[in-house]
Coordinates of C-alpha atoms in Angstrom, one line a residue:
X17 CA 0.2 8.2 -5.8
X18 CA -0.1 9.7 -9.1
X19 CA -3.9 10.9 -8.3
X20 CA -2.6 12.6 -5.6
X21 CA 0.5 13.8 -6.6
X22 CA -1.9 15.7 -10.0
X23 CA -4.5 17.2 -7.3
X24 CA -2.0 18.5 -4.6
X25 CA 1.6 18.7 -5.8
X26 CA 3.2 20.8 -3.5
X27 CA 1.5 18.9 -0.3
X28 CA 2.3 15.6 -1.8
X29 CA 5.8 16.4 -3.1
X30 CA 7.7 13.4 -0.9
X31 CA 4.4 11.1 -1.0
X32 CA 6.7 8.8 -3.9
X33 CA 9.3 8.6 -1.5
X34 CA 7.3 7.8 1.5
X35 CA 4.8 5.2 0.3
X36 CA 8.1 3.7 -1.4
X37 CA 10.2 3.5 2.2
X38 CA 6.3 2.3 3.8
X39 CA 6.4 -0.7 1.5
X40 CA 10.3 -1.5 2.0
X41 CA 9.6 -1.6 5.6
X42 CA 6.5 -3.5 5.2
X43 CA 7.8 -6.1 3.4
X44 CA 11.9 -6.6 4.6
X45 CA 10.2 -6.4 8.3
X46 CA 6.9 -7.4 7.8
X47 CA 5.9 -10.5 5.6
X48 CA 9.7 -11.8 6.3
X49 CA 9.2 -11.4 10.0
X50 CA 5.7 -13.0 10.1
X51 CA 6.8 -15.9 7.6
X52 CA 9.8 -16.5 9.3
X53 CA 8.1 -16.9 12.4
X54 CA 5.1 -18.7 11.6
X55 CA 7.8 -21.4 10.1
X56 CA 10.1 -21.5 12.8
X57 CA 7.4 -22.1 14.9
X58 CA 5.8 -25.1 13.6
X59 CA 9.2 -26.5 12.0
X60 CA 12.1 -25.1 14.3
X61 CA 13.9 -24.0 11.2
X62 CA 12.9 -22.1 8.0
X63 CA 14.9 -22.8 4.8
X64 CA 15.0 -21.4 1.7
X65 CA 17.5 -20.8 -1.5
X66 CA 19.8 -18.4 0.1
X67 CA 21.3 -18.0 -3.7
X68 CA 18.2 -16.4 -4.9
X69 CA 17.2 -14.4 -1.6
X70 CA 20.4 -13.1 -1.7
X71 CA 19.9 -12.1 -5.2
X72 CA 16.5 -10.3 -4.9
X73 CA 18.0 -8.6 -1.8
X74 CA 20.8 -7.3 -3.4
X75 CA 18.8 -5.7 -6.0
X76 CA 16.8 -4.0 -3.5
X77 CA 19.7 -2.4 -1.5
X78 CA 21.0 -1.1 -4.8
X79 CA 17.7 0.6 -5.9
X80 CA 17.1 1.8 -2.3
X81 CA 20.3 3.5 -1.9
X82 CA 20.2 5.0 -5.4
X83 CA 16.6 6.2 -5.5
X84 CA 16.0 7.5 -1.3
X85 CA 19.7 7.6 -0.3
X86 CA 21.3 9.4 -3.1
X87 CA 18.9 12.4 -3.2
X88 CA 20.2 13.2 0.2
X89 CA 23.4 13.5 -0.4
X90 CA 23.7 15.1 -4.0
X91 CA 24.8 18.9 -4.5
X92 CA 23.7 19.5 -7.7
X93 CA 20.1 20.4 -6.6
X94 CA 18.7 21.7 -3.1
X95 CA 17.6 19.4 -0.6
X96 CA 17.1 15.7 -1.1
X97 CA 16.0 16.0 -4.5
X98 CA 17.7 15.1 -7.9
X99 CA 18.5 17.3 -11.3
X100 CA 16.2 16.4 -14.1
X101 CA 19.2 14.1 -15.3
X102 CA 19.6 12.1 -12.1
X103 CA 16.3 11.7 -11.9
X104 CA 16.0 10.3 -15.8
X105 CA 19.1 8.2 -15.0
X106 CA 17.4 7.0 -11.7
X107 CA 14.5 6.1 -13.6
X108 CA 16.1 4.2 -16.1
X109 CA 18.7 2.1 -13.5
X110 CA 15.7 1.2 -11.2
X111 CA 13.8 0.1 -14.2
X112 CA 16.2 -1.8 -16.1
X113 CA 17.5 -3.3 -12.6
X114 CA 14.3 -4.5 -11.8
X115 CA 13.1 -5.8 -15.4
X116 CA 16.6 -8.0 -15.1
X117 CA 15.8 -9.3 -12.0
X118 CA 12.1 -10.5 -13.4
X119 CA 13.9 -11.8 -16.4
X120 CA 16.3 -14.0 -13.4
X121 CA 13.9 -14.8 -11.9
X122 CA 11.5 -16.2 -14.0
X123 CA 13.7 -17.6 -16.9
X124 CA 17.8 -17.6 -17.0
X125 CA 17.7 -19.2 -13.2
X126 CA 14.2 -19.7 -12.1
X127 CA 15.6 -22.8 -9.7
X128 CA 17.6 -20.4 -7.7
X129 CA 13.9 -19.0 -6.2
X130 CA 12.5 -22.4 -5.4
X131 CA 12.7 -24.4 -2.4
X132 CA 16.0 -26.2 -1.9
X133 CA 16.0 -29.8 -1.9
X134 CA 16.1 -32.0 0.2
X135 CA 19.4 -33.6 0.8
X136 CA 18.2 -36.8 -0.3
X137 CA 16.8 -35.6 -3.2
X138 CA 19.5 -33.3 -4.2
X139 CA 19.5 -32.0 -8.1
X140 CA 22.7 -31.0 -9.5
X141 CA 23.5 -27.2 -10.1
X142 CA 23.7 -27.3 -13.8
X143 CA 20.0 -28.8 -14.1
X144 CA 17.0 -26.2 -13.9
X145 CA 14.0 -26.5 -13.8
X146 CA 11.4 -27.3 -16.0
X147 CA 9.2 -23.6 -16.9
X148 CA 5.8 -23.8 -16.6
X149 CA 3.5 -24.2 -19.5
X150 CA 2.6 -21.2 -22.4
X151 CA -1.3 -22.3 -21.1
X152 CA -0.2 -21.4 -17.2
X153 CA 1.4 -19.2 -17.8
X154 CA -0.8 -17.1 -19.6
X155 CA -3.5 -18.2 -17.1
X156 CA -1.7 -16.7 -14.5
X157 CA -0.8 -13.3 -16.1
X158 CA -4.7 -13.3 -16.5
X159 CA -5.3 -13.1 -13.0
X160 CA -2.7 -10.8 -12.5
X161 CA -4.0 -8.3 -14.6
X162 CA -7.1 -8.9 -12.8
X163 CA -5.7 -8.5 -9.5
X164 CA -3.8 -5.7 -10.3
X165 CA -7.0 -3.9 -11.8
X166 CA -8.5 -4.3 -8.7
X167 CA -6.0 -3.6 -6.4
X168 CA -5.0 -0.3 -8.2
X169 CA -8.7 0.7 -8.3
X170 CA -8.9 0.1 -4.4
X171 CA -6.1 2.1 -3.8
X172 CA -7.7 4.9 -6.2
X173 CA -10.8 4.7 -4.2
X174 CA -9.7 5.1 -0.5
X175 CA -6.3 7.2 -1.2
X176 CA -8.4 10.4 -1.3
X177 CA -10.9 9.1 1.4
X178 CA -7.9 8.8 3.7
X179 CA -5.9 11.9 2.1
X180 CA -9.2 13.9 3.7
X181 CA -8.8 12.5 7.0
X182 CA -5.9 13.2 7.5
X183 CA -5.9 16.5 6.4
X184 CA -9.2 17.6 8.8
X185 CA -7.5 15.6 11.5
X186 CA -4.2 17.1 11.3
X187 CA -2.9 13.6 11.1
X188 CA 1.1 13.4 9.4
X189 CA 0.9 12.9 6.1
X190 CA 3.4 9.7 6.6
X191 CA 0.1 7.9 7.3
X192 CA -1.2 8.4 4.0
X193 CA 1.7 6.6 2.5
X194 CA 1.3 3.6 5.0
X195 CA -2.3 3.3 4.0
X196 CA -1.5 2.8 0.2
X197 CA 1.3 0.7 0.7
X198 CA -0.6 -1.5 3.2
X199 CA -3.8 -2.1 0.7
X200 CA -1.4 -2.3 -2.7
X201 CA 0.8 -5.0 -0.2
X202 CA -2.5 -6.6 0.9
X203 CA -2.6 -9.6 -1.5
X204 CA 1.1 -10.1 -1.2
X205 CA 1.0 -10.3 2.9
X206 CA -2.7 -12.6 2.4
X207 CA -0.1 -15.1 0.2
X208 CA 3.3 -15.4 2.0
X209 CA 1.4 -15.9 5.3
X210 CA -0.2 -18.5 3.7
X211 CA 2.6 -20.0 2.2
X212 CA 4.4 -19.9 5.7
X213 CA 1.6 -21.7 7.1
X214 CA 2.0 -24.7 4.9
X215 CA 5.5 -24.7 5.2
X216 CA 7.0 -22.8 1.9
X217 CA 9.3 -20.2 2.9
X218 CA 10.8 -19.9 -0.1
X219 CA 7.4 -18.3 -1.8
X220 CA 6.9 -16.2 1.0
X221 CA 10.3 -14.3 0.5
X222 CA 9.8 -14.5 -2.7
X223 CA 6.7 -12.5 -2.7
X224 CA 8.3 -10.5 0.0
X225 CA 11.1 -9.1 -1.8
X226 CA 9.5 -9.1 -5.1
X227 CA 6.8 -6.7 -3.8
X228 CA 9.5 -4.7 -2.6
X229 CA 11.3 -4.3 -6.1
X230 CA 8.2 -3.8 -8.0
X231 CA 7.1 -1.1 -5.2
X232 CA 10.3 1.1 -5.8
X233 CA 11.3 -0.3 -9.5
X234 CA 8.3 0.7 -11.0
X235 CA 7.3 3.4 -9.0
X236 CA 10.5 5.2 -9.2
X237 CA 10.3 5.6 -13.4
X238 CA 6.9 6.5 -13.2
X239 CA 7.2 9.2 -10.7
X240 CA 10.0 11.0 -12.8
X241 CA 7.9 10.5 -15.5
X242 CA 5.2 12.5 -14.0
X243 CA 7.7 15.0 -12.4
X244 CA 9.5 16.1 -16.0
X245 CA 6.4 16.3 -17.5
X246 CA 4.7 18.2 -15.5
X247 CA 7.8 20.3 -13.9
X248 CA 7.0 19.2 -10.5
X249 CA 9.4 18.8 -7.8
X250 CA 9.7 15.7 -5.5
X251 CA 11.4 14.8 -2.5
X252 CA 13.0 11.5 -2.6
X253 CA 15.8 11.5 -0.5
X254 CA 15.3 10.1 3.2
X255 CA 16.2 11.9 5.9
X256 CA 19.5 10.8 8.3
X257 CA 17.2 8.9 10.7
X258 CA 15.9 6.9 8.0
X259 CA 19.1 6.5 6.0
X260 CA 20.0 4.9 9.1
X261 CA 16.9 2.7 9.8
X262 CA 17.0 1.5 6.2
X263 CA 21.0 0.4 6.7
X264 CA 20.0 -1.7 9.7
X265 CA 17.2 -2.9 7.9
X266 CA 18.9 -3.8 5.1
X267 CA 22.3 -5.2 6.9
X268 CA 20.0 -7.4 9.3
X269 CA 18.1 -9.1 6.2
X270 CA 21.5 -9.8 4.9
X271 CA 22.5 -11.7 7.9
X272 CA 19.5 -13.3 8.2
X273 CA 19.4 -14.4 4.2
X274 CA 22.9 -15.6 4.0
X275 CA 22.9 -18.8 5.3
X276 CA 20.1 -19.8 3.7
X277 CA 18.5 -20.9 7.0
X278 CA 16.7 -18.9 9.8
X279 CA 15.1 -19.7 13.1
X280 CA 12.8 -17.8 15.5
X281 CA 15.4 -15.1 16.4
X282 CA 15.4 -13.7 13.1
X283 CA 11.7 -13.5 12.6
X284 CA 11.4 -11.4 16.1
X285 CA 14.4 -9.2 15.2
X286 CA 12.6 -8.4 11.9
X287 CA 9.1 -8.0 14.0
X288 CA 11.2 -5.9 16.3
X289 CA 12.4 -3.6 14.0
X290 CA 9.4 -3.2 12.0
X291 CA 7.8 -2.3 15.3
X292 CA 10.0 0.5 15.3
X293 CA 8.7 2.3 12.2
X294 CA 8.1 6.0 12.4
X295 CA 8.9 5.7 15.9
X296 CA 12.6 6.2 16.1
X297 CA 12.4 10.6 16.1

């Protein structure tokens, strides 16, 4: 995004908000759709810790609303875009909200995002669970970096590459963002299908949702970053059609996180809606 965004400003001025919105969709719709289907279908029933679903998805309706549905609705500038100080504060929310999730996640209750268990097997609520290791967990933030290198570079590569298509095709520029949320979301979607197939829905919406955050809670910051900078003006609010698509996106995961149990209907109605996408004007 920021390649782009420092050869063509003006043309890429809502590409932020767009690949952003791509990889909500992706992921709410998506991976939860797929995973919730593949599980359903081999077990009848996926279940998973509605606590900390609930959680991650609460994060991400509050950074959704403030960084695509704000913009649209502000006076202080023209159009859906913020002031230099809305966009700072934006930045700074979506980045602290997201680093306190991480820190939820991972340490304070890391037992809230693992699978529930079984009822005869049941573990008391004031017991958590034991962290991993100093050695695995530096083994693992290893090949993250790794992955992350290579993912980035990937997206680096074929951004332009499909940036010129689209240009001498006359293609919307709405398919630009799809493409780099697709190959940034690629490992993610690889994982929590994988994880659906041997029966751990938990770690698929886990990887679901967390893609989501890190997509808009560290893309967000940066953005604004490059945009007061540089004095360049981006589009982040979402137009009404899409303020709309994201609430029914957002109330239907609700309903469908809640009970901590979901069954084939959900994973259509998420498959259904995702279908949807770009479609609705």
């Amino acid at each position: 995004i920021v390649v782009l965004m420092l050869e063509s400003p003006e043309s890429n001025r809502s590409l932020a908000r767009d690949t952003v919105f791509a990889a909500i969709v992706i992921t709410t719709n998506g991976i939860v759709g797929i995973a919730l289907l593949i599980k359903s279908l081999r077990q009848h029933i996926a279940t998973f810790n509605a606590i900390g679903v609930s959680g991650a998805l609460a994060t991400l309706a509050a950074l959704s609303i403030l960084s695509l549905v704000l913009p649209s609705v502000t006076v202080s500038s023209p159009g859906p875009t913020f002031t230099t100080p809305q966009l700072l504060f934006a930045a700074i929310v979506s980045l602290v909200l997201y680093l306190t999730f991480v820190t939820v996640q991972t340490i304070r209750h890391r037992d809230y995002f693992l699978p529930p268990p079984r009822k005869d097997e049941a573990i008391p609520v004031e017991d958590h669970v034991d962290p991993p290791s100093r050695t695995q967990a530096l083994q693992s933030l290893t090949g993250l970096m790794i992955s992350l290198v290579a993912v980035v570079g990937l997206a680096k590569v074929t951004s332009p590459l499909i940036q010129g298509y689209v240009d001498n095709r006359g293609l919307p520029q709405m398919l630009v963002a799809i493409s780099i949320a697709l190959i940034v979301l690629l490992p993610e979607s690889i994982s929590a299908i994988k994880a659906a197939r041997y029966g751990r829905t938990q770690t698929s919406l886990n990887l679901a949702y967390g893609s989501a955050l890190a997509s808009i809670g560290l893309t967000i910051p940066t953005i604004a970053a490059i945009s007061i900078l540089f004095s360049y003006e981006i589009t982040l609010g979402l137009n009404s059609a899409e303020i709309v698509f994201l609430a029914l996106t957002l109330v239907v995961s609700t309903l469908t996180v809640v009970s901590g149990s979901a069954t084939l209907l959900q994973g259509v109605i998420h498959l259904s809606i995702l279908g949807t996408y770009r479609d609705w004007e």
